[in-house]
XYZ file of C-alpha atoms in Angstrom:
120
model
C 95.902 110.139 84.928
C 95.003 109.135 88.471
C 96.270 106.176 90.468
C 92.905 104.436 90.125
C 92.956 104.930 86.350
C 96.530 103.728 85.944
C 96.075 100.601 88.050
C 92.398 99.847 87.321
C 93.243 96.224 86.493
C 95.122 95.599 89.744
C 92.639 94.982 92.572
C 95.350 94.817 95.240
C 96.843 98.196 94.359
C 93.426 99.863 94.100
C 92.265 98.441 97.439
C 95.475 99.318 99.281
C 95.543 102.820 97.794
C 91.941 103.501 98.794
C 92.605 101.976 102.214
C 95.539 104.366 102.661
C 93.270 107.309 101.837
C 90.746 106.075 104.409
C 93.519 105.648 106.993
C 94.601 109.243 106.351
C 91.041 110.419 107.004
C 90.733 108.313 110.156
C 94.094 109.389 111.564
C 93.249 113.032 110.854
C 90.205 112.544 113.046
C 92.396 110.957 115.735
C 94.809 113.879 115.584
C 91.932 116.320 116.057
C 91.112 114.379 119.216
C 94.776 114.648 120.277
C 95.358 110.904 119.985
C 98.706 111.519 118.314
C 100.620 108.336 119.170
C 97.996 105.938 117.823
C 97.342 108.229 114.848
C 101.024 108.232 113.884
C 101.378 104.462 114.261
C 98.279 103.846 112.146
C 99.295 106.369 109.519
C 102.699 104.731 109.043
C 101.587 101.108 108.975
C 98.293 101.693 107.161
C 99.854 103.560 104.257
C 102.839 101.221 104.087
C 100.648 98.284 103.023
C 100.019 99.891 99.641
C 103.562 101.171 99.276
C 104.968 97.671 99.725
C 102.333 96.186 97.429
C 103.259 98.759 94.790
C 106.950 98.016 95.264
C 106.271 94.302 94.702
C 105.188 95.125 91.151
C 108.839 95.796 90.294
C 110.284 92.756 92.035
C 113.457 91.289 90.591
C 112.359 87.693 91.107
C 109.482 85.557 92.321
C 111.177 85.332 95.731
C 111.562 89.119 95.862
C 107.893 89.536 94.866
C 106.774 87.232 97.694
C 109.122 88.937 100.158
C 107.703 92.387 99.400
C 104.130 91.111 99.767
C 105.063 89.478 103.077
C 106.268 92.886 104.273
C 102.874 94.287 103.212
C 101.219 91.566 105.320
C 103.361 92.493 108.323
C 102.297 96.117 107.936
C 98.677 95.016 107.597
C 98.979 92.932 110.769
C 100.378 95.924 112.646
C 97.598 98.118 111.290
C 95.052 95.552 112.404
C 96.517 95.622 115.919
C 96.178 99.413 116.189
C 92.657 99.299 114.760
C 91.695 96.612 117.297
C 92.888 98.968 120.036
C 90.814 101.791 118.553
C 87.822 99.490 118.255
C 88.138 98.259 121.852
C 88.516 101.691 123.449
C 85.292 103.650 123.888
C 86.861 107.066 123.281
C 88.016 106.270 119.729
C 85.944 106.814 116.570
C 84.337 103.792 114.931
C 86.771 101.851 112.743
C 84.721 98.762 111.812
C 84.755 99.688 108.119
C 88.542 99.952 108.177
C 88.821 96.553 109.848
C 86.562 95.051 107.175
C 88.590 96.660 104.381
C 91.796 95.405 105.933
C 90.418 91.884 106.207
C 89.750 91.890 102.451
C 93.264 93.169 101.743
C 94.823 90.453 103.910
C 92.839 87.781 102.056
C 94.045 89.125 98.709
C 97.667 89.316 99.851
C 97.617 85.777 101.232
C 95.940 84.434 98.086
C 98.498 86.116 95.802
C 101.382 84.693 97.824
C 99.881 81.189 97.872
C 99.202 81.289 94.131
C 102.668 82.627 93.338
C 104.333 79.895 95.407
C 102.408 77.230 93.460
C 103.567 78.521 90.050
C 106.738 77.078 88.538
């Protein structure tokens, strides 16, 4: 069974997993261009979004669930920062698709947190 098969009903986990795979591809390209510092920063933060989202699935309480998703948002914000740098600098490969993917993930994370806070 693959990750996508196991979590097919969880849009957040599927999107963050696929985003992590795309980040790995993008950072591999950066490493080939010897842009190691940015590549390493992006690899860590970009893959951490999904790891924290996955960890939230085993939260011990509603507060713990929200806390873990807020960490995922912080990682997504950091990833967005590094991607903005890549996008702004002419010597970096195009990352518009990654920025669009990340925007969708941030919307989902924020919506889940808002909805969870409203539940009793």
